[in-house]
Amino acid sequence: MFKIVRREELVASSVILHEIEAPRVARKARPGQFVILKATETGERIPLTMADTDPEAGTVTVIFMVVGKSTALFAGLKEGEGYVDLIGPLGRPTDIEKVGHVVCVGGGTGIAVLHPIARAMKEAGNRVTTILGARTADFMILKDKMAGLSDVFIAMSDDGSTGKKGFVTDALKGILGEDRPDLVVAIGPVPMMKAVSEMTRPEAIHTLVSLNPIMIDGTGMCGGCRVSVGDKVKFACVDGPEFDGHRVDFDGLAQRLKAYKKEEGSAMEAHHCRMDAQTKTLEQA
Ligand code: FAD
Ligand code: FES
Ligand code: MG
């Protein structure tokens, strides 16, 4: 068992942090890599990026949003409980180099994925500007950590409850005009990564995005995670998850992410029914 040593609710019941004992993975992992987790023997294999690692303590940290049956099951795991499987580190690590001015753009739980990359970019001697976007202040995870490691930090929210009201692209527009980046790293919802890439394309600013297609094995065998990049088909689990944003077919990716919506909805409903039945049984006992 891979024991959970720390559990935090970063956003009540919907964004959960698990620090998990996995010493060998913690020693090998590099920024940008992910793990595949299973909560039960017959459970779904769920890819999650390592938001942090502690080689000395032998732990990896994941931060996930509850969006369906398996992440709801994961959210129910408490400190002291654990995962039956944790496979990793998977995927290619981010190329960390000193390039000059790096602008890191994060949205939603993409901020968790961005965190180790932004930190490594800073440690490599880059000047780091970070722009984070969230629906409301409550959903802006890791704000203090990201602000602490950045030379310039800008928060944007849909309702203005933290930072400025508006989208990350509004803030990026200002930076492109004033302080040209040498590299942009954008991680978040597909429409956000697409919008950032469209903005940097005319300026020819290299833009890295991290793609989250549906993954099954995570080792290049099943083809489930295929994405079109330029005129080539790539497997995000072994060729990525990071790609040149100017070459990614974001519309194709968004389409494939919706492929099992109906089945995922039924699985979530069945999960809720089971949880309700369990609660009733416990109340009657
Ligand atoms: P479901 O109801 O089954 O699915 C909800 C939606 O999640 C689907 O419509 C689909 O778009 C997506 N999804 C479903 N199954 C998978 C799957 N096997 N692989 C990928 N996407 C799937 N989420 C986070 O919150 N934090 C992370 O750090 C994070 N890192 C990721 C890293 C990688 C490399 C990938 C590929 C995905 C990552 N995700 C992350 C997304 C996460 O894996 C999905 O949210 C999760 O699998 C949903 O499972 P579910 O059963 O709860 O939801
Ligand atoms: Fe199977 Fe990538 S997840 S090939
Ligand atoms: Mg699922």
Tab-separated table of N, CA and C and ligand atoms in Angstrom, residues 44-46 67-71 260 263-265 267-268, ligand 3:
chain	number	residue	atom	x	y	z
A	44	GLU	N	-10.148	2.265	-11.379
A	44	GLU	CA	-9.633	2.910	-12.588
A	44	GLU	C	-8.212	3.411	-12.345
A	45	ARG	N	-7.418	3.430	-13.417
A	45	ARG	CA	-6.059	3.976	-13.320
A	45	ARG	C	-6.155	5.468	-13.614
A	46	ILE	N	-5.726	6.289	-12.661
A	46	ILE	CA	-5.905	7.740	-12.799
A	46	ILE	C	-4.542	8.450	-12.832
A	67	VAL	N	-13.777	15.390	-10.039
A	67	VAL	CA	-14.585	15.630	-11.247
A	67	VAL	C	-15.441	14.423	-11.605
A	68	GLY	N	-15.196	13.270	-10.994
A	68	GLY	CA	-15.937	12.073	-11.372
A	68	GLY	C	-15.771	10.985	-10.326
A	69	LYS	N	-16.113	9.742	-10.743
A	69	LYS	CA	-16.168	8.640	-9.784
A	69	LYS	C	-14.815	8.367	-9.093
A	70	SER	N	-13.753	8.261	-9.890
A	70	SER	CA	-12.479	7.852	-9.273
A	70	SER	C	-11.877	8.942	-8.401
A	71	THR	N	-11.958	10.192	-8.861
A	71	THR	CA	-11.415	11.266	-8.022
A	71	THR	C	-12.278	11.442	-6.756
A	260	TYR	N	-16.193	9.903	-23.451
A	260	TYR	CA	-16.882	8.956	-22.551
A	260	TYR	C	-17.780	9.655	-21.539
A	263	GLU	N	-20.804	7.575	-20.139
A	263	GLU	CA	-20.409	6.483	-19.239
A	263	GLU	C	-19.889	7.060	-17.908
A	264	GLU	N	-19.121	8.172	-17.994
A	264	GLU	CA	-18.573	8.771	-16.759
A	264	GLU	C	-19.707	9.292	-15.878
A	265	GLY	N	-20.747	9.853	-16.521
A	265	GLY	CA	-21.909	10.348	-15.777
A	265	GLY	C	-22.622	9.211	-15.058
A	267	ALA	N	-21.344	6.323	-14.165
A	267	ALA	CA	-20.475	5.784	-13.107
A	267	ALA	C	-20.566	6.661	-11.860
A	268	MET	N	-20.608	7.984	-12.067
A	268	MET	CA	-20.680	8.922	-10.937
A	268	MET	C	-22.021	8.779	-10.215
B	3	MG	MG	-13.445	7.853	-14.378
